[in-house]
CSV table of C-alpha atoms in Angstrom, one decimal:
chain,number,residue,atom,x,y,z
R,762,UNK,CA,217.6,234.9,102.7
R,763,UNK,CA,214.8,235.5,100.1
R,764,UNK,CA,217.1,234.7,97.4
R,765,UNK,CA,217.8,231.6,99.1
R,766,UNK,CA,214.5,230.6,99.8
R,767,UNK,CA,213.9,231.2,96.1
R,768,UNK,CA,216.2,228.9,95.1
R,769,UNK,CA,215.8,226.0,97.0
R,770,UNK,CA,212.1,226.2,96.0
R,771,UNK,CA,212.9,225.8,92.4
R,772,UNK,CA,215.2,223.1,93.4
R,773,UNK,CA,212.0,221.2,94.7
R,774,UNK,CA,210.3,222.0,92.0
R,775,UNK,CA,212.7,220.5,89.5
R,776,UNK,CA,212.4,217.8,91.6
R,777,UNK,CA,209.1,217.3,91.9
R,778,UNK,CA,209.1,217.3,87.8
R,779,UNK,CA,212.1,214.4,87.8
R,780,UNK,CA,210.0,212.2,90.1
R,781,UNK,CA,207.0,212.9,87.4
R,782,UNK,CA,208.9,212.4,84.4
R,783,UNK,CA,210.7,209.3,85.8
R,784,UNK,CA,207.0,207.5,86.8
R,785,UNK,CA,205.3,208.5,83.2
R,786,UNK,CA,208.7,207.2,81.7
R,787,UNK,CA,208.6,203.8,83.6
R,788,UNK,CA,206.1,201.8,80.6
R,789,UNK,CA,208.4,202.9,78.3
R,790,UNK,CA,211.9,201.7,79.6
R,791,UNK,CA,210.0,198.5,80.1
R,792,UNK,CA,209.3,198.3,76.3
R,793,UNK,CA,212.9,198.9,75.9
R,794,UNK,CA,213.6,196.6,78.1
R,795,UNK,CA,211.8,194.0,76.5
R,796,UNK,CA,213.1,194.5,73.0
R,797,UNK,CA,214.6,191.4,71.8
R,798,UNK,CA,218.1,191.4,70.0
R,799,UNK,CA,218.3,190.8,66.7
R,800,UNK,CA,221.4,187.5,66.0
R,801,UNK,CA,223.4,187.2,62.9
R,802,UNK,CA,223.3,185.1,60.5
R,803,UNK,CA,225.3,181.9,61.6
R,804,UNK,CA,228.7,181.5,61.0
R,805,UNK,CA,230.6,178.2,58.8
R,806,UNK,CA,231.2,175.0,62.0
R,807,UNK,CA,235.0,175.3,63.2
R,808,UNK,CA,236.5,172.6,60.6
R,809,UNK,CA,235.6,175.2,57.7
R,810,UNK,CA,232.9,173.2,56.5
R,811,UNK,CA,229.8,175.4,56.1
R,812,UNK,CA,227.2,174.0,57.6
R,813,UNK,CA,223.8,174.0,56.6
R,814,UNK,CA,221.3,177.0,57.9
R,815,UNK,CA,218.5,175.6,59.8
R,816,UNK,CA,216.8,179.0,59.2
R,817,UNK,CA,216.8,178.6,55.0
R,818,UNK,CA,214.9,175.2,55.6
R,819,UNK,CA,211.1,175.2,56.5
R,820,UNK,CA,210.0,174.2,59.6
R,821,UNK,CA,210.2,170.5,60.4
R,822,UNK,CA,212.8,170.2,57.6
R,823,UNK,CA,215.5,168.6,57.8
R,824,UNK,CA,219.0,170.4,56.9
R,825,UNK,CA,220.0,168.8,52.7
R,826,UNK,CA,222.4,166.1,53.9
R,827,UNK,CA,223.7,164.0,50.8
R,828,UNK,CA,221.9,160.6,50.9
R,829,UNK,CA,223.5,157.3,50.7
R,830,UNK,CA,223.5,156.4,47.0
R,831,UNK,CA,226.3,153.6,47.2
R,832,UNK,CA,226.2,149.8,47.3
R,833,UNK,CA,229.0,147.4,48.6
R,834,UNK,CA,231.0,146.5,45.0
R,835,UNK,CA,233.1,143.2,46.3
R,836,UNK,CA,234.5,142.9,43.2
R,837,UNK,CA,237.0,145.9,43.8
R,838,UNK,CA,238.1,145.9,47.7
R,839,UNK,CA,240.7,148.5,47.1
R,840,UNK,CA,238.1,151.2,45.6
R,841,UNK,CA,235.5,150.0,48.4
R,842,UNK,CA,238.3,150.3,51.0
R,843,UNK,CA,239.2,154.0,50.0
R,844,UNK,CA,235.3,154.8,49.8
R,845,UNK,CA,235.0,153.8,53.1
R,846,UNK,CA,237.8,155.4,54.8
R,847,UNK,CA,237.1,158.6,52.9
R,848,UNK,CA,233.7,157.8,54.6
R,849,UNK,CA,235.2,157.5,58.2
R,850,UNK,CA,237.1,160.6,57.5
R,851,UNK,CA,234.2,162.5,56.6
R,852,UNK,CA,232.0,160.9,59.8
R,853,UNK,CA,235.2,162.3,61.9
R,854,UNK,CA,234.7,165.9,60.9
R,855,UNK,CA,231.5,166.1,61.5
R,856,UNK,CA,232.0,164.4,64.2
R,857,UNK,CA,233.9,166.6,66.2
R,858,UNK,CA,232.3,169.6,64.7
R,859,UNK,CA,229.1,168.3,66.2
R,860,UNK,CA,230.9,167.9,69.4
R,861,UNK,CA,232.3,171.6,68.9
R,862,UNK,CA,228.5,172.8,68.6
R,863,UNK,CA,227.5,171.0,71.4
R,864,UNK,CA,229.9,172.7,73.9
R,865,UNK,CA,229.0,175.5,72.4
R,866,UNK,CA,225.7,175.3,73.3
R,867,UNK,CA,226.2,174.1,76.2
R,868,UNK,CA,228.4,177.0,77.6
R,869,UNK,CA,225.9,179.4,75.8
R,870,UNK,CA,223.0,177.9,77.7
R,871,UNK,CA,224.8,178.4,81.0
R,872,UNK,CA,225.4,181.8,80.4
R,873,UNK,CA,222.0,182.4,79.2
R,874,UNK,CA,220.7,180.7,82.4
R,875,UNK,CA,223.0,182.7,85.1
R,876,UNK,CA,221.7,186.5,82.8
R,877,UNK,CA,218.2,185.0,83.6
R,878,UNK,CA,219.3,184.7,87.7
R,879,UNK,CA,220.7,188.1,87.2
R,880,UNK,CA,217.5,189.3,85.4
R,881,UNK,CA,215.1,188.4,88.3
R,882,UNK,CA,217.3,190.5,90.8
R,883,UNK,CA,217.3,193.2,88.9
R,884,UNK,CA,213.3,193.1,87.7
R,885,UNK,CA,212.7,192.7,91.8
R,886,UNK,CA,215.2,195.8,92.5
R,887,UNK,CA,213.5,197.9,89.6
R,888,UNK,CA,210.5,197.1,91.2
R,889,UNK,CA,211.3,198.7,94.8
R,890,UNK,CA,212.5,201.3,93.3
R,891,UNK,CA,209.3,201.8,90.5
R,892,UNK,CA,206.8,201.4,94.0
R,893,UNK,CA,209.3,204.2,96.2
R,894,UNK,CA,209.1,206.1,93.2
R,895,UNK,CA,205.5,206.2,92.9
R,896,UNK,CA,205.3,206.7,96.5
R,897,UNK,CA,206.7,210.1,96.2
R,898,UNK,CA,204.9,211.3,93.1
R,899,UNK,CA,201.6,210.6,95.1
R,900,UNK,CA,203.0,212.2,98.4
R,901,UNK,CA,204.0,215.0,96.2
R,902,UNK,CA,200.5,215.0,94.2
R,903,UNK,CA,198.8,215.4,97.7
R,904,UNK,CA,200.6,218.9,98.8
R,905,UNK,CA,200.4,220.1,95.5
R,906,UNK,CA,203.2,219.1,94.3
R,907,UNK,CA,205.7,220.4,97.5
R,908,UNK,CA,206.7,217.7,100.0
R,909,UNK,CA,205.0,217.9,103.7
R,910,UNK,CA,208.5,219.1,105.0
R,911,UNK,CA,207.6,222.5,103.3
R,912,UNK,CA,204.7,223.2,105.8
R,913,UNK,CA,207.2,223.7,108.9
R,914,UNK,CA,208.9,226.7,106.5
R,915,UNK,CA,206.1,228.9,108.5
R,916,UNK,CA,208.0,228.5,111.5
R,917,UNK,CA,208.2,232.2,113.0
R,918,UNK,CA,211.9,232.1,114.8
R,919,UNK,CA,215.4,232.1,112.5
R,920,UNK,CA,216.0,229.1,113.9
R,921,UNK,CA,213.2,227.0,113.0
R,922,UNK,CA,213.3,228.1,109.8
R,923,UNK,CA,216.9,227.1,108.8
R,924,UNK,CA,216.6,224.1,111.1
R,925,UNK,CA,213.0,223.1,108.6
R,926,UNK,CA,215.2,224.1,105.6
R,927,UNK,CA,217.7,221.9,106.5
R,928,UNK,CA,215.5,219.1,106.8
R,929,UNK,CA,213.5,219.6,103.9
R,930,UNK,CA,216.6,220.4,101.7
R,931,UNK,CA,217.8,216.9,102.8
R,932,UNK,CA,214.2,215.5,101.8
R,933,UNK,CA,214.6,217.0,98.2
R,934,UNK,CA,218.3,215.4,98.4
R,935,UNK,CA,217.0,211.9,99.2
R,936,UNK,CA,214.3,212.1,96.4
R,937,UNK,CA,216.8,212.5,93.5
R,938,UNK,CA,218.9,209.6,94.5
R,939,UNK,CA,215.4,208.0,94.4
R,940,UNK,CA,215.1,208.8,91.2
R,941,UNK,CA,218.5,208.2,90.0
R,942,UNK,CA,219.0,205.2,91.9
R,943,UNK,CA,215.9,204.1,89.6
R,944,UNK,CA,217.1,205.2,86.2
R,945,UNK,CA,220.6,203.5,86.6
R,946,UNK,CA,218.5,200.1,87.7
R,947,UNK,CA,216.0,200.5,84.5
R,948,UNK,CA,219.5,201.1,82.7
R,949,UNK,CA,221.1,198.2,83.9
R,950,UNK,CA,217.5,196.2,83.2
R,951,UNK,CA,217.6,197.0,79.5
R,952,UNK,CA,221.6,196.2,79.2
R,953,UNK,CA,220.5,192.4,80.8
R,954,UNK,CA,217.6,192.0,78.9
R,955,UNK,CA,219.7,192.1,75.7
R,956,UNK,CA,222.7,189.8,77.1
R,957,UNK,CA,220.3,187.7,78.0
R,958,UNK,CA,218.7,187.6,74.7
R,959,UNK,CA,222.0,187.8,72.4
R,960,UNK,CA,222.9,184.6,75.0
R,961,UNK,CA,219.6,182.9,73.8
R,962,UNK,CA,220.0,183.8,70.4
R,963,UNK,CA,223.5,182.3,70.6
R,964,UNK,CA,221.9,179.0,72.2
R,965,UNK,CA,219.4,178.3,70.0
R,966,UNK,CA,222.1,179.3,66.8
R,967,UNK,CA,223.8,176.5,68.1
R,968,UNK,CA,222.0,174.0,69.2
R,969,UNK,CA,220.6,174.2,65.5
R,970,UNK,CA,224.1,174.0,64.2
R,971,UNK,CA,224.7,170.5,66.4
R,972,UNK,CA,221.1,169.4,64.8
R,973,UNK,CA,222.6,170.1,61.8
R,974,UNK,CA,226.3,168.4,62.4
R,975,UNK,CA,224.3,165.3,63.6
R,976,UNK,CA,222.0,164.6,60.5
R,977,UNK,CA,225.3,164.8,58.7
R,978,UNK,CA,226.8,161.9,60.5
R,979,UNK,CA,224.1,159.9,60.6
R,980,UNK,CA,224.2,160.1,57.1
R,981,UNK,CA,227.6,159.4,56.5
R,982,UNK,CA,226.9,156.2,58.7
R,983,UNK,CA,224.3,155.3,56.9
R,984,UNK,CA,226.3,155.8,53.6
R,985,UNK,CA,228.7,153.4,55.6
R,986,UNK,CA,225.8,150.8,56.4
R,987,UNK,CA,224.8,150.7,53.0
R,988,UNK,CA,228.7,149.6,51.6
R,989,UNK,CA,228.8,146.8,53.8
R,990,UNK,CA,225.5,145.8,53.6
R,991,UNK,CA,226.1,144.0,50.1
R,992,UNK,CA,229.6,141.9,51.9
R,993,UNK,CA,229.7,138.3,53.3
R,994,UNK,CA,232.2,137.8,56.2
R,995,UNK,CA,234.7,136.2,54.0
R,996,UNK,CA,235.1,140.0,52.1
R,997,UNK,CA,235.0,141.6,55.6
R,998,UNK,CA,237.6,139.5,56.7
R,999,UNK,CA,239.3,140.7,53.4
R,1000,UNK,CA,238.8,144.1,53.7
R,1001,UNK,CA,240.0,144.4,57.3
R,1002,UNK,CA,243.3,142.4,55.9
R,1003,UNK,CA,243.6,145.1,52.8
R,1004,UNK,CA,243.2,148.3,55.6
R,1005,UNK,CA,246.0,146.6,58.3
R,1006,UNK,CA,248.1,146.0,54.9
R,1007,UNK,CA,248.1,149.7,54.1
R,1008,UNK,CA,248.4,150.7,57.6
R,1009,UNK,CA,251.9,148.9,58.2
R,1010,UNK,CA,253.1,150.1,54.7
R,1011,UNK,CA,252.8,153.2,55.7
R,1012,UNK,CA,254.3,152.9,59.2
R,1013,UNK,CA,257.0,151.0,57.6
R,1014,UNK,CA,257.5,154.4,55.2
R,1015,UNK,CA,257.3,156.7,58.1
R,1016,UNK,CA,259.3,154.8,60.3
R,1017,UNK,CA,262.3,154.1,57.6
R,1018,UNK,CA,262.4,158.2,57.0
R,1019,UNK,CA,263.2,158.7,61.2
R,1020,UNK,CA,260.9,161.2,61.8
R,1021,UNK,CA,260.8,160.7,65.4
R,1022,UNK,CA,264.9,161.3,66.4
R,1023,UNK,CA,267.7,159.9,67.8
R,1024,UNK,CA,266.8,158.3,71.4
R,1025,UNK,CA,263.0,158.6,70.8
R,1026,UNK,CA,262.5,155.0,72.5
R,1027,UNK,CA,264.4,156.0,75.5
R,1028,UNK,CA,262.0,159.3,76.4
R,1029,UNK,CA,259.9,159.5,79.0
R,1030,UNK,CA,256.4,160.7,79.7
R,1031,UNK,CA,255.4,163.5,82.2
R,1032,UNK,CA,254.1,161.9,85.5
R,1033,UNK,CA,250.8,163.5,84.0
R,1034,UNK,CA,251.3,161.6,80.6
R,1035,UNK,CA,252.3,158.4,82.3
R,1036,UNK,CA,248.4,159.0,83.8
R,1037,UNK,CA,246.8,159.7,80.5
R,1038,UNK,CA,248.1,156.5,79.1
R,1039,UNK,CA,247.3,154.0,82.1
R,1040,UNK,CA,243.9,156.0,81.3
R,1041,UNK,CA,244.1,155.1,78.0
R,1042,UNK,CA,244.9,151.6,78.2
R,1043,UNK,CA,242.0,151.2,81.1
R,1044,UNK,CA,239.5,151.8,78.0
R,1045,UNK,CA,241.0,149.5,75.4
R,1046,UNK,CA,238.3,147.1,73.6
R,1047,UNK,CA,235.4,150.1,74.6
R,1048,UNK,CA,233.4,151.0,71.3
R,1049,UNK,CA,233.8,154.0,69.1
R,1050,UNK,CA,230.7,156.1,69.2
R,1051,UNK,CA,230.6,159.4,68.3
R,1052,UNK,CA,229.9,162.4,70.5
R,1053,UNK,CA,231.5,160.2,73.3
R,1054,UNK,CA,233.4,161.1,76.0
R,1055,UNK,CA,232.9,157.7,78.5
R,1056,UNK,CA,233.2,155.8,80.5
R,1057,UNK,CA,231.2,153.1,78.6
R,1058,UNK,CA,232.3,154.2,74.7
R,1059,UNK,CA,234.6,157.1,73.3
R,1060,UNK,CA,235.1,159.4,69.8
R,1061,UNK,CA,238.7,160.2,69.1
R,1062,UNK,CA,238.8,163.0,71.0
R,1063,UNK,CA,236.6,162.0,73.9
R,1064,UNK,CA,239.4,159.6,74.7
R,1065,UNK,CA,242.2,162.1,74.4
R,1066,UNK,CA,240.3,164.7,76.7
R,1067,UNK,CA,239.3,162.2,78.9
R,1068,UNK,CA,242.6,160.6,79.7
R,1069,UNK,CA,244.2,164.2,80.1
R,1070,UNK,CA,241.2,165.1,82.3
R,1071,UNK,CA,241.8,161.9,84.8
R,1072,UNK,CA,245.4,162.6,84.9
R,1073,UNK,CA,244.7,165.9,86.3
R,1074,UNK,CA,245.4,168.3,83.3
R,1075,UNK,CA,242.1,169.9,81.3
R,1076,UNK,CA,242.4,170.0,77.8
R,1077,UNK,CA,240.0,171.2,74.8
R,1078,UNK,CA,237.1,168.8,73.8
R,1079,UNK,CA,237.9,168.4,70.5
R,1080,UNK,CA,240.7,167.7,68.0
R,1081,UNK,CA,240.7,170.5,66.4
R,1082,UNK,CA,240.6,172.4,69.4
R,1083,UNK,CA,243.5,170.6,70.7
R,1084,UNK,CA,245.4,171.4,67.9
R,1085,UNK,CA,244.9,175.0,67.7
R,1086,UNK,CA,245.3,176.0,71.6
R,1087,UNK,CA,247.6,173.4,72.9
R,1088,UNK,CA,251.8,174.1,72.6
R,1089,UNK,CA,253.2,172.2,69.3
R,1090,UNK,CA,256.0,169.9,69.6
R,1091,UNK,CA,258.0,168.8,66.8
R,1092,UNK,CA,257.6,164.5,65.8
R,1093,UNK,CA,261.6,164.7,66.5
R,1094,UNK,CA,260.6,165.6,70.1
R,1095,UNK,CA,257.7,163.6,70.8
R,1096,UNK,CA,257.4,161.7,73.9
R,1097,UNK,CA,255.0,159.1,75.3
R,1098,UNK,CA,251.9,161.0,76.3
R,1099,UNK,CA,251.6,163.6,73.6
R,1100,UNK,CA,248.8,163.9,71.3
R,1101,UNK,CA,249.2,163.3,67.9
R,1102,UNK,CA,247.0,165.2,65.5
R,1103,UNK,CA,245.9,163.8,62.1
R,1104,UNK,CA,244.6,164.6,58.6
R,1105,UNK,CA,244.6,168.6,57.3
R,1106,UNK,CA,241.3,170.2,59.0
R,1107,UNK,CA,242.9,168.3,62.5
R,1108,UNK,CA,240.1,166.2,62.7
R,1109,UNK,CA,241.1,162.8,64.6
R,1110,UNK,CA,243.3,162.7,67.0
R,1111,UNK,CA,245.3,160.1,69.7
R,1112,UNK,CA,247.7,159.6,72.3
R,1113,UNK,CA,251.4,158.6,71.9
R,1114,UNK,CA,252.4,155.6,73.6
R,1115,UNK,CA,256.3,155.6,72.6
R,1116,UNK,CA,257.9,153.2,70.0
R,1117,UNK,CA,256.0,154.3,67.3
R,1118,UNK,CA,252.6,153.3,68.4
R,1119,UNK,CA,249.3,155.2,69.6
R,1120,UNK,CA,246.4,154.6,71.4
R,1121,UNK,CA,243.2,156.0,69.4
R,1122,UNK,CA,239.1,155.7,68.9
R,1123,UNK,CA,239.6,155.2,65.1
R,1124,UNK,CA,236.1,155.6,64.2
R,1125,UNK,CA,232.3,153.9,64.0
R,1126,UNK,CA,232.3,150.2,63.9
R,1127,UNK,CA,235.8,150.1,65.8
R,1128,UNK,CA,237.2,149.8,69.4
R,1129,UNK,CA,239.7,151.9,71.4
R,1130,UNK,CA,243.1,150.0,70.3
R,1131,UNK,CA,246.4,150.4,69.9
R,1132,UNK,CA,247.9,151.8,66.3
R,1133,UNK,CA,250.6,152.4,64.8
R,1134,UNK,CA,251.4,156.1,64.7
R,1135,UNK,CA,251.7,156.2,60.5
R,1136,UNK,CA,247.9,154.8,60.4
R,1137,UNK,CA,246.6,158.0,59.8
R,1138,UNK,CA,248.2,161.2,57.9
R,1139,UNK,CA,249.8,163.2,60.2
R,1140,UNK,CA,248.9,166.7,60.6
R,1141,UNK,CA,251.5,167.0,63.8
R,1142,UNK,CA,251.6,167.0,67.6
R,1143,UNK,CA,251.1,168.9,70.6
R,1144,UNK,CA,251.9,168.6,74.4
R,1145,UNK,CA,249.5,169.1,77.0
R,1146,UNK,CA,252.3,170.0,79.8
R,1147,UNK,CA,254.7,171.6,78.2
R,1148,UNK,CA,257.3,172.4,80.6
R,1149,UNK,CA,256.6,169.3,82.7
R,1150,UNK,CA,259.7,167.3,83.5
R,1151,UNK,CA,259.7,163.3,82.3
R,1152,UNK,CA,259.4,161.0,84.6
R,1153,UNK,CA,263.3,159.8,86.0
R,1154,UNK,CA,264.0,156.1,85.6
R,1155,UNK,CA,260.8,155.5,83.6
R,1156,UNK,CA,259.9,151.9,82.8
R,1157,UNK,CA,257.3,151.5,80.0
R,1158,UNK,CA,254.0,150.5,80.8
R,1159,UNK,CA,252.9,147.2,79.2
R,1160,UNK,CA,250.6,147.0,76.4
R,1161,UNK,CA,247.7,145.0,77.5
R,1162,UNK,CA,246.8,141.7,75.3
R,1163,UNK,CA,245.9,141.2,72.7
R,1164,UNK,CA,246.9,144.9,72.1
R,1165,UNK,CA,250.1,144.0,72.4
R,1166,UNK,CA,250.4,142.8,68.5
R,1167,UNK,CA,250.5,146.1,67.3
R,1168,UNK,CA,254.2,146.8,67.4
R,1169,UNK,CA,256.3,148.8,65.1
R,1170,UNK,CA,257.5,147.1,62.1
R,1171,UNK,CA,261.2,147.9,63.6
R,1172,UNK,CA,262.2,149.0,67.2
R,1173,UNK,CA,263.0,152.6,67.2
R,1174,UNK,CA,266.7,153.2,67.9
């Protein structure tokens, strides 16, 4: 019985020492706690193009954008014509990375928002268990360091002594889970602290890369502003004609090589894609703007997401997105309702109507209209709902006017 009494007493001891360590310990898991986490250095935007560091300019500055330099030359409408699309292009990318940055941050900031709910709990649990904690290291302090249990171990029978024992075994018992309890909670502290922060970090990395992404396109608009600025409505006029002239050569091209298949004016839609184009065709004559997803104005993509979204199927934001995560179909298989991806880096994007023609937000200045399919170089499609049977006995919807005049130079057979 001595030995055993021996024992436990070192036992409380030991315990007596966690409860000390753990409350001199306490200011210095907060510091660790507190310690921020260091980000990396960001990474190039999702269309490859590396976009500028806010951190390498000084504060207040401005990412180096390149500055509109050129003037409207009406004496050469084909040149200006390929400068300018070159310059719709280039809006385009940016465009959609800007709206890749901005979910980005978006989703980043939520996250960073439901750590911080997370944190509070967990500063308000620490904090129980730091004042239990403390309340045991004084209770301990005023024995002497043994717990008020160990005065009923002078009980004179056998039985009260192993019945105290007991009691005050179970005392010891309770004050290590105390302690434990507390160190897993000041663990868990530290671990949320730097989620919270790398979450943060993130945010801030990329809301600074949408900063970025949106001094580019307003430069590339202003590059825009400044080519036109010099042109009377007559060379407008002109220029418009020049830009449909080149558009139906190239459908004509496309559409003489029968890319799209035997049959490809009798498929059908999806009930879903039927959906996304009465969406679609809701929003014709709404402007371009970029970074739009409606209802009032749309980018390329906004539109694309948007009629997808309404018809009940969620998509990626943007193009390039919808490119690399959505099921490709082959142009000999496309149907009405499929998206149809354009130029190499998949950075514009619309929706197939059937018969050669699209719906699309072509880009700043312009309205959501209907295209040929050929307007734009085409990277290649993709199907929301693959797997989705078409529609049986489908009957085209009608292309509102004046939309309407943008048929296929031939019927597709």
């Amino acid at each position: 019985m001595a030995r055993s009494t021996r024992t436990w007493l070192r036992a409380a001891a030991v315990c007596g020492a966690l409860l000390a360590s753990a409350a001199l310990s306490l200011p210095a898991a907060q510091r660790a706690a507190a310690r921020p986490y260091e980000p990396q250095v960001p990474v190039p935007s999702a269309t490859g193009t590396p976009v500028p560091d806010p951190a390498a300019t000084s504060p207040g500055q401005e990412p180096a954008v390149p500055l509109p330099t050129a003037t409207a030359d009406p004496a050469s409408l084909p040149a200006l014509l390929a400068q300018l699309q070159s310059l719709y292009q280039q809006t385009e990318a940016a465009t959609e990375a800007y709206n890749t940055a901005k979910e980005t941050a978006d989703q980043q900031r939520t996250k960073a928002e439901a750590l911080d709910t997370q944190l509070a709990a967990q500063r308000t649990q620490v904090a129980a268990g730091r004042d239990q904690v403390g309340q045991l290291a004084r209770q301990l302090y005023r024995t002497g360091g043994l717990s008020p249990y160990l005065s009923m171990l002078g009980g004179r029978s056998p039985q009260e002594f192993f019945g105290t024992l007991h009691i005050a075994q179970r005392a010891v018992g309770h004050q290590q889970d105390v302690v434990d309890g507390l160190t897993a909670d000041e663990k868990r502290l530290a671990a949320l602290n730097t989620q919270a922060q790398r979450a943060l970090d993130a945010a801030q990395v990329a809301q600074n890369r949408q900063a970025a992404q949106k001094t580019q396109i307003e430069a590339h608009l202003r590059q825009v502003e400044a080519l036109l600025a010099g042109l009377s409505g007559v060379q407008i006029s002109e220029l418009q004609a020049l830009e449909k002239q080149g558009a139906d050569k190239a459908q004509q091209e496309f559409m003489d090589s029968k890319p799209l298949g035997p049959d490809a004016a009798l498929r059908a839609p999806s009930t879903a894609g039927d959906k996304a184009i009465g969406y679609a065709f809701e929003q014709l004559g709404k402007p371009y703007v970029w970074g739009a997803t409606g209802p009032g104005s749309f980018d390329c993509s906004g539109l694309t997401s948007q009629a997808w979204s309404h018809a009940g199927v969620t998509i990626p934001r943007t193009a390039e997105q919808q490119w690399a995560q959505l099921p490709h179909v082959p142009l000999s298989l496309l149907r009405p309702g499929d998206l149809v991806v354009y130029f190499p880096g998949a950075t514009h994007v619309a929706l197939y109507l059937g018969n050669g023609l699209v719906v699309q937000a072509p880009h700043t200045g312009a309205v959501v209209t209907v295209s040929p399919i050929a307007a734009n170089p085409i990277l290649g499609a993709v199907r929301p709902d693959l797997g989705a049977l078409p529609v049986a006995g489908y009957q085209p919807r009608q292309i509102p006017a004046p939309y309407d005049q943008a048929a296929a130079p031939e019927p597709l057979g």
